[in-house]
CSV table of C-alpha atoms in Angstrom, one decimal:
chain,number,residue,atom,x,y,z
N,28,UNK,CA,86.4,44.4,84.5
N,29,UNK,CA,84.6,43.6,81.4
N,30,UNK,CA,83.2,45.6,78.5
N,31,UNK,CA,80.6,43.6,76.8
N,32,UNK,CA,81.4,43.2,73.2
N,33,UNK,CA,78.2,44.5,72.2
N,34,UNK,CA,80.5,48.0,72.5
N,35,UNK,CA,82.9,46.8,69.9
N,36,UNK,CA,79.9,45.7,67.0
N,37,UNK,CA,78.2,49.4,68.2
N,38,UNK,CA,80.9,51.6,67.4
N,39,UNK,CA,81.8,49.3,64.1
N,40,UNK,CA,78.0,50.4,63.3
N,41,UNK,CA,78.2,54.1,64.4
N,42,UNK,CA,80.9,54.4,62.3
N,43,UNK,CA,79.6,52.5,59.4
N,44,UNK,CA,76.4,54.6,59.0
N,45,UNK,CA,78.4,57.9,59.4
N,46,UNK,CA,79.3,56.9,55.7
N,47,UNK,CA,76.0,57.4,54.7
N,48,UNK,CA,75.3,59.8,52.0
N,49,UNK,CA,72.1,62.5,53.6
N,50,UNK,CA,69.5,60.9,55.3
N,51,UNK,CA,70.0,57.6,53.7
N,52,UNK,CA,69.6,54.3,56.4
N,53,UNK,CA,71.3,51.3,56.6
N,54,UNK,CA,69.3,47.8,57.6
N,55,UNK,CA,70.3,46.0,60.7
N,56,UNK,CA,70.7,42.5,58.6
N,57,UNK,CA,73.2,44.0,56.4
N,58,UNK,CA,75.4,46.1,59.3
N,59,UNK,CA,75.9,42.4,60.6
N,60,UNK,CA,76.6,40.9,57.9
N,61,UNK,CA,79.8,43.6,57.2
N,62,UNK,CA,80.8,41.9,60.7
N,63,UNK,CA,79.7,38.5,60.3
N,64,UNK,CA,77.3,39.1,63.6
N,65,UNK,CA,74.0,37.4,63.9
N,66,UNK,CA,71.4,39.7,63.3
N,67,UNK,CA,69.3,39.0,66.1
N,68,UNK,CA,72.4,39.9,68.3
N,69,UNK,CA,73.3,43.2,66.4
N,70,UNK,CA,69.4,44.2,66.7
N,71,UNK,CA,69.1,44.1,70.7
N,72,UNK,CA,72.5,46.3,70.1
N,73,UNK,CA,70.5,48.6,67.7
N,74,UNK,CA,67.5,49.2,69.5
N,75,UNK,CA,69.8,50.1,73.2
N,76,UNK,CA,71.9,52.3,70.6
N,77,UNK,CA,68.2,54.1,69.5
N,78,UNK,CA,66.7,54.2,72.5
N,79,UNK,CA,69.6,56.4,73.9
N,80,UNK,CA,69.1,58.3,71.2
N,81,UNK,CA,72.4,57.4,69.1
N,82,UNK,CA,70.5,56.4,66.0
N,83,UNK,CA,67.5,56.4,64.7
N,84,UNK,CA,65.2,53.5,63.1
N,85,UNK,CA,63.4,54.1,60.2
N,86,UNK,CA,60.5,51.6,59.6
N,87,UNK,CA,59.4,50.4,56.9
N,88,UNK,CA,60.5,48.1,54.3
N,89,UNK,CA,62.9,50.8,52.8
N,90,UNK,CA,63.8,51.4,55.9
N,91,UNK,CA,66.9,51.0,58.6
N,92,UNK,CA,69.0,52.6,61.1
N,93,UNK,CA,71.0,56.0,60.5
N,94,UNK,CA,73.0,58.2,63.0
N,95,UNK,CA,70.5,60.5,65.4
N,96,UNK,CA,72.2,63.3,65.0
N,97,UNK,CA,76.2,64.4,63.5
N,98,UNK,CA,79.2,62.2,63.9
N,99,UNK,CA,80.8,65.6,65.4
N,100,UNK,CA,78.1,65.2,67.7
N,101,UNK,CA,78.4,61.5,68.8
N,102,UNK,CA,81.2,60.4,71.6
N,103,UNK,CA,82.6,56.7,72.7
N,104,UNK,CA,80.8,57.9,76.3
N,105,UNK,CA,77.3,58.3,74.3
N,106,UNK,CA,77.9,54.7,72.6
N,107,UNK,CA,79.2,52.9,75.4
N,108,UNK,CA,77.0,54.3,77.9
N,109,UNK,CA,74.2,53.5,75.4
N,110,UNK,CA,75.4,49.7,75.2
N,111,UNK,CA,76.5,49.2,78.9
N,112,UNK,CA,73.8,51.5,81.1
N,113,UNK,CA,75.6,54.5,82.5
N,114,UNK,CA,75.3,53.2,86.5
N,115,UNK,CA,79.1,53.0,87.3
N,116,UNK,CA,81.6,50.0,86.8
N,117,UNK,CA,82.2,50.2,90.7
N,118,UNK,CA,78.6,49.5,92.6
N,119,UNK,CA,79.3,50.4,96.2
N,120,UNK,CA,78.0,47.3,98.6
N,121,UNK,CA,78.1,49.3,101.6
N,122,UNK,CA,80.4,46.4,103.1
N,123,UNK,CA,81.1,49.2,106.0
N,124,UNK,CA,77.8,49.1,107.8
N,125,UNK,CA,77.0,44.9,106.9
N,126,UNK,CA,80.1,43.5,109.5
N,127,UNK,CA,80.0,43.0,113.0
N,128,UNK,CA,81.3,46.6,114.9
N,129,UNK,CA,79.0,48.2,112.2
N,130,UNK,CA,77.3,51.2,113.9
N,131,UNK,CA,73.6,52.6,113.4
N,132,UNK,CA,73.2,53.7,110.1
N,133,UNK,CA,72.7,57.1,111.2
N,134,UNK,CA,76.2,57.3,111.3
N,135,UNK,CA,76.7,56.9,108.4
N,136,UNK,CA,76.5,60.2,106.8
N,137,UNK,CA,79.0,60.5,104.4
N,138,UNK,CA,80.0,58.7,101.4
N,139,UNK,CA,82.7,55.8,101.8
N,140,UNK,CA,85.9,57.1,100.7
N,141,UNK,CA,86.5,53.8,98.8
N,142,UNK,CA,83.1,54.7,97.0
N,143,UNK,CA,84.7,58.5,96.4
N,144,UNK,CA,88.0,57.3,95.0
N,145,UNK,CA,86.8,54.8,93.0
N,146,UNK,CA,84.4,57.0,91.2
N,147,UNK,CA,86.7,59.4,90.4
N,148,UNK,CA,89.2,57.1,88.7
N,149,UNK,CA,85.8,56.6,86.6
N,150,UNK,CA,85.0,60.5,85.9
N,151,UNK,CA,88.5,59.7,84.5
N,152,UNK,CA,87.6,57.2,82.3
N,153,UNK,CA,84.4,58.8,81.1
N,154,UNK,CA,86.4,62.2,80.5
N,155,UNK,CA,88.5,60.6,78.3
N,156,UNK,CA,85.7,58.7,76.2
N,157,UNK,CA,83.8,61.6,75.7
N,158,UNK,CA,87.1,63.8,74.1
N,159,UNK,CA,86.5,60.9,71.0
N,160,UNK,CA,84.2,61.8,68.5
N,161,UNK,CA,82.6,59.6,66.4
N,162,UNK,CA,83.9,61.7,63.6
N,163,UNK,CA,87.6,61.5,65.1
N,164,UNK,CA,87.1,57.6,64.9
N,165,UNK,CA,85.9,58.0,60.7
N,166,UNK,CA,88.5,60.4,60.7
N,167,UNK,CA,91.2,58.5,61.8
N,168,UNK,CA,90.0,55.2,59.6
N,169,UNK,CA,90.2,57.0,56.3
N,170,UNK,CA,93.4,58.3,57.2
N,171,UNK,CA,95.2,55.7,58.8
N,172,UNK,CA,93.6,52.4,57.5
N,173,UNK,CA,95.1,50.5,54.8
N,174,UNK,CA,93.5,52.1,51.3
N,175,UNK,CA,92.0,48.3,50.2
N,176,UNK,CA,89.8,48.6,53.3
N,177,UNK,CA,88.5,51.7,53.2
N,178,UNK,CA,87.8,51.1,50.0
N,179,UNK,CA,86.0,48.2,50.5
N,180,UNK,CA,83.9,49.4,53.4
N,181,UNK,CA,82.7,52.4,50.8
N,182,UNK,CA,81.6,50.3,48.6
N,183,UNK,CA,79.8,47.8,50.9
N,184,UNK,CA,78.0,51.2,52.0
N,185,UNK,CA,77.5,52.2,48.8
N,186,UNK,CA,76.2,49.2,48.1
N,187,UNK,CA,73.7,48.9,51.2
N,188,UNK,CA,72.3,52.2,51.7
N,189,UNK,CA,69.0,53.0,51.2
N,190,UNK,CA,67.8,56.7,50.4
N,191,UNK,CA,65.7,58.3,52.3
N,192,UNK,CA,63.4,61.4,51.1
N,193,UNK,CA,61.7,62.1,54.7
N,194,UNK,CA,64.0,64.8,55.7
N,195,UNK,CA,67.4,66.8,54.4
N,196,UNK,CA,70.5,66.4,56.7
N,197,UNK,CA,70.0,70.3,57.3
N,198,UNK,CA,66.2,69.3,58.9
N,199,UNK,CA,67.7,66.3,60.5
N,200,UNK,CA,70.2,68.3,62.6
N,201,UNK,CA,67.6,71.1,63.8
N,202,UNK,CA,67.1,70.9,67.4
Z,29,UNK,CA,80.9,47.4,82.5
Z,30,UNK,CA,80.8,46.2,86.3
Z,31,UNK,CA,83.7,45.5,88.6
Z,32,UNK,CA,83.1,42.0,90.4
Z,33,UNK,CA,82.3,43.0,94.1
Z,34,UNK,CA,85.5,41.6,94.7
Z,35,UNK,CA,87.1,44.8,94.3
Z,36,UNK,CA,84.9,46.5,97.7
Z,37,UNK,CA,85.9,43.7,99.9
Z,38,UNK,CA,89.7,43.9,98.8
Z,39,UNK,CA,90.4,47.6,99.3
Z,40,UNK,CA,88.2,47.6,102.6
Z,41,UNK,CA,90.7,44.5,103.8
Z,42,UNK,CA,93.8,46.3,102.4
Z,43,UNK,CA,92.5,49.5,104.2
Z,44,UNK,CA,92.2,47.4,107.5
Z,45,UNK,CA,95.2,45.4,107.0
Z,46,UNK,CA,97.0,48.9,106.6
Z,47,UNK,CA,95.8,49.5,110.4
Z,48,UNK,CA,97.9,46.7,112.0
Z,49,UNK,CA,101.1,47.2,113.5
Z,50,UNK,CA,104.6,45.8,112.6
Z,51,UNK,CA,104.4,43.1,111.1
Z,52,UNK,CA,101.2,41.4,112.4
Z,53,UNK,CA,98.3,39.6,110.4
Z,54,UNK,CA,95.0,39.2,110.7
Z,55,UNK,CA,93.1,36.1,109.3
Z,56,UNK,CA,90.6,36.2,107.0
Z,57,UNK,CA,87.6,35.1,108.8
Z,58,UNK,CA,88.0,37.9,110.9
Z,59,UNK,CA,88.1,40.3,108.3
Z,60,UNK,CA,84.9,38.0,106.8
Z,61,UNK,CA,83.5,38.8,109.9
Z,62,UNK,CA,84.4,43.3,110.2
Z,63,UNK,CA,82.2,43.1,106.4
Z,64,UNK,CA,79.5,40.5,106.7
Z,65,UNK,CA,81.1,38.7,104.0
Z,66,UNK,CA,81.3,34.9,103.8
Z,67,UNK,CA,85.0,33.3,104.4
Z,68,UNK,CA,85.3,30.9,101.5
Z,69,UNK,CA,84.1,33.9,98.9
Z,70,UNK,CA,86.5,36.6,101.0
Z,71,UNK,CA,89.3,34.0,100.7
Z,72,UNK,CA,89.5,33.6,97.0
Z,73,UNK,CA,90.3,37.6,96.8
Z,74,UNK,CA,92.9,37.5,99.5
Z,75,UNK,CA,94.2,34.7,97.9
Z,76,UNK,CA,94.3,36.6,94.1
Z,77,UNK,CA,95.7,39.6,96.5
Z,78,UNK,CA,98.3,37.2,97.9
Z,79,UNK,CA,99.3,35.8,94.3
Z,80,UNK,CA,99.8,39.3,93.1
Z,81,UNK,CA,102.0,40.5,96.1
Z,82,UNK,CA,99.7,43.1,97.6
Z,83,UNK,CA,99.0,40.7,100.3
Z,84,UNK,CA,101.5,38.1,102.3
Z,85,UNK,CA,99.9,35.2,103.7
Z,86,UNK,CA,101.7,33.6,107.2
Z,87,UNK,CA,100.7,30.6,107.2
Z,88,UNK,CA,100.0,28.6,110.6
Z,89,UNK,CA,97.4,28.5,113.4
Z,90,UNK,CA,99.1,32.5,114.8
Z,91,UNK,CA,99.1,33.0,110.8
Z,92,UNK,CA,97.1,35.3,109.2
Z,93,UNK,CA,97.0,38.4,106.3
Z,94,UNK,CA,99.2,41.5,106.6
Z,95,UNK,CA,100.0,44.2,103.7
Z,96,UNK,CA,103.4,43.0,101.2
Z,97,UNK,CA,104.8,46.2,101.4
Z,98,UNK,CA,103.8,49.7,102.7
Z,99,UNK,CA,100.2,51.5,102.3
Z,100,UNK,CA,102.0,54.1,100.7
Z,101,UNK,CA,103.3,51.9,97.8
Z,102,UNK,CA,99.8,50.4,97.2
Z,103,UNK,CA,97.7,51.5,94.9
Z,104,UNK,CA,93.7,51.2,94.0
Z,105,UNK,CA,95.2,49.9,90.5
Z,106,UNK,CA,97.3,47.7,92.2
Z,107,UNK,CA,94.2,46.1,94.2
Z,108,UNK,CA,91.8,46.2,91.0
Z,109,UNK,CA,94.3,44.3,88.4
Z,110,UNK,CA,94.6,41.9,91.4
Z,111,UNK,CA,90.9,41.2,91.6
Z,112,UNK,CA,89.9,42.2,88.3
Z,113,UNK,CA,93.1,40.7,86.3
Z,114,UNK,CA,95.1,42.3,84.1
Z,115,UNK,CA,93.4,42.0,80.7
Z,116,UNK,CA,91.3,45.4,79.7
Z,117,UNK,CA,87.7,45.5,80.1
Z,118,UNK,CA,87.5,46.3,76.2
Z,119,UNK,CA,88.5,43.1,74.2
Z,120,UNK,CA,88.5,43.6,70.3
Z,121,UNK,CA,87.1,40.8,68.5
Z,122,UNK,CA,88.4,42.3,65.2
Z,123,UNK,CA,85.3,41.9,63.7
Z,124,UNK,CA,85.9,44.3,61.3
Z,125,UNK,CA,88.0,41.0,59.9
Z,126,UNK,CA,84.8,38.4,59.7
Z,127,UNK,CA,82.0,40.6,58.0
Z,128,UNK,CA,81.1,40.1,53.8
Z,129,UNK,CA,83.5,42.8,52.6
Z,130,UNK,CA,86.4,41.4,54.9
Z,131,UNK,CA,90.3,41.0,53.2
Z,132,UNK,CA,92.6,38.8,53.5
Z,133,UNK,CA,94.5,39.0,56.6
Z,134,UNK,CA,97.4,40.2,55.6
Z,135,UNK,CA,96.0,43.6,54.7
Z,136,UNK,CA,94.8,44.1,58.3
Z,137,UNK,CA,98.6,45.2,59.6
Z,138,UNK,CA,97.7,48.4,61.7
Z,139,UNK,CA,95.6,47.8,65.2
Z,140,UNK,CA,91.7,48.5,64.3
Z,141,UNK,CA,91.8,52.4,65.5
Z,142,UNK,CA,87.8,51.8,67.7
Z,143,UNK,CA,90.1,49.6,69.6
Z,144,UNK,CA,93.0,51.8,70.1
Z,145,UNK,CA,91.1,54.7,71.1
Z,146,UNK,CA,89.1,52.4,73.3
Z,147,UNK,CA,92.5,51.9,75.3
Z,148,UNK,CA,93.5,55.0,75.2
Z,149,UNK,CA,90.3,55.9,77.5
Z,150,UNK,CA,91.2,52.7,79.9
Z,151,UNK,CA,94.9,54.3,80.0
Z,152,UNK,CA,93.2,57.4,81.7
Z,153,UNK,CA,91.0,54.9,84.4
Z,154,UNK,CA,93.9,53.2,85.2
Z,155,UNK,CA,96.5,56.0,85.8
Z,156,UNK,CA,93.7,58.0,87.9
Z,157,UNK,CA,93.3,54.7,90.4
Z,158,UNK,CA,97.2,54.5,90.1
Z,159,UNK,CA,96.9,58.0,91.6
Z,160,UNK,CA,95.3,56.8,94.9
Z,161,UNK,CA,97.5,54.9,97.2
Z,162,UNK,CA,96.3,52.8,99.9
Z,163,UNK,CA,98.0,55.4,102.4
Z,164,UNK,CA,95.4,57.9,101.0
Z,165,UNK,CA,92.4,55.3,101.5
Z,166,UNK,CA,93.7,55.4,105.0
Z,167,UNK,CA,94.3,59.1,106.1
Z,168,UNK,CA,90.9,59.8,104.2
Z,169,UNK,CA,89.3,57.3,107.0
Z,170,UNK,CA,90.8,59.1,109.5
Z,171,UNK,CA,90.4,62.7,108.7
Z,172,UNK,CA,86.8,62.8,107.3
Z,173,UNK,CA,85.5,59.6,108.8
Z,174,UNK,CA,82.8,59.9,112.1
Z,175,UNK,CA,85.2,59.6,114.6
Z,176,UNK,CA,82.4,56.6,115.9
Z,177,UNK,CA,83.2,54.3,112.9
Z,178,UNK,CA,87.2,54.6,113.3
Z,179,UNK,CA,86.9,54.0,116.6
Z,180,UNK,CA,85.3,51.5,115.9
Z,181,UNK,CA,87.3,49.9,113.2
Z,182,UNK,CA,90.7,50.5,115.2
Z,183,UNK,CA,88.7,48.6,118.1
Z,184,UNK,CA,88.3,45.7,115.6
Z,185,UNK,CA,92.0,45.3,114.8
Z,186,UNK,CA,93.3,45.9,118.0
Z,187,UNK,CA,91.0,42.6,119.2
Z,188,UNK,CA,91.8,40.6,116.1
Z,189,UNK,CA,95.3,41.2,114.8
Z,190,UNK,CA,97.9,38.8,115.4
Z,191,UNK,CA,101.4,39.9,116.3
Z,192,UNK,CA,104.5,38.5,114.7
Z,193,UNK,CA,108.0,37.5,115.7
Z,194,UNK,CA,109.3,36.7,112.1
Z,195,UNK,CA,110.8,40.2,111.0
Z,196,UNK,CA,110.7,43.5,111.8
Z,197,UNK,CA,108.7,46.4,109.8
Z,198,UNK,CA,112.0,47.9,108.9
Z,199,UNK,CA,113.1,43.9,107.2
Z,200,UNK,CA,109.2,44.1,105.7
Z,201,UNK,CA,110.4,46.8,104.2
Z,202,UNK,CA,114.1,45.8,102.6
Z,203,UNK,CA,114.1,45.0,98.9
């Protein structure tokens, strides 16, 4: 089982523009250049990210990406089911009903208890991403990250930002 | 995130294995044959079962598959590291270490925290398949199964299980 590292860059860039002061945006060129991506990679990564509603673009030549709605708001499961699709990691062949003493599908009826049990372990798995916040993971980098680091990351957001005067944060969060 | 198709084929074999009695084997084209799958692609996951002890191969033309120990100490984790390896699906490329504002490498000395709390969720998938033994795959089968398709399947491995002289279920079963 493999996670494709688009996650990895994605959460690095959640996190990134939840350092953003208001409604400010970040561009796509310079989020992968904090992470020495290629921006053409990071940018397929963007748009999956917006089009599941994580961030939002911006267009424009002042514009960029920023978060769609709070940090507090934002889980792991929203980013990597944003990233990865959100059909399960276990796809279910039907293996039962392909052999040779397979029945009529008719009997068929219920679910394959492999099926069940593997998709359970999954709920699991998916539980357990959605009790991190993306506001747990800035949390827990200003806390527990070396003090050179953080630092630097502020300034590089500081330095990249771009301020926005469409909307107010309070706007942004209105349902 | 996808699991190879590997994993289906595996538990349904383990399942089925888990239906012979004592210490007979069944070989893998006939389980190739109970799933419609091909024998050279089934053999590769009995052999990766084999290598990581959920399986015993007997070799010789009477030889065959049977279970390395009992259903009940088999577990869906067990199967899916087998198949799947052992390496999680999230990989951190530490990018946070190759962007523009990056240190030097000494300052990075605690783990990047997107990564721990990505294993921290892939704890929670792997103790929930750790949950399900193979014995539970089974008595699932039998209990909520169409009573059709178990006769069905136990029909199958009464034809095409092999019985063995080597040891005993009891010896299978010694440390």
């Amino acid at each position: 089982m493999k996670l494709g590292d688009g996650v990895e860059a994605a959460i690095h860039c959640a996190a990134m523009l939840a350092g953003i002061q208001g409604d400010g945006t970040m561009p796509g060129n310079a989020m992968a250049e904090a992470f020495g991506l290629s921006p053409s990679y990071l940018l397929k990564h963007l748009k999956a990210l917006t089009a599941a509603k994580v961030l939002e673009s911006v267009p424009g030549p002042s514009g960029g990406y920023r978060l769609a709605r709070s940090a507090e708001n934002i889980t792991l499961l929203d980013i990597v089911l944003a990233i990865e699709g959100r059909e399960p990691a276990f796809r279910c062949g039907e293996i039962r009903q392909k052999g040779s003493y397979a029945l009529e599908p008719a009997v068929y009826v219920k679910p394959c208890g492999i099926n069940v049990a593997m998709l359970k372990a999954e709920r699991a798995y998916r539980v357990a991403l959605s009790e991190t916040r993306l506001s747990d993971i800035v949390a827990d980098f200003n806390s527990d990250t070396d003090p050179r680091i953080v630092a630097a990351s502020c300034a590089f957001v500081v330095q990249h930002q771009r301020p926005q005067k469409t909307r107010t944060i309070n706007e942004r969060n209105k349902p």
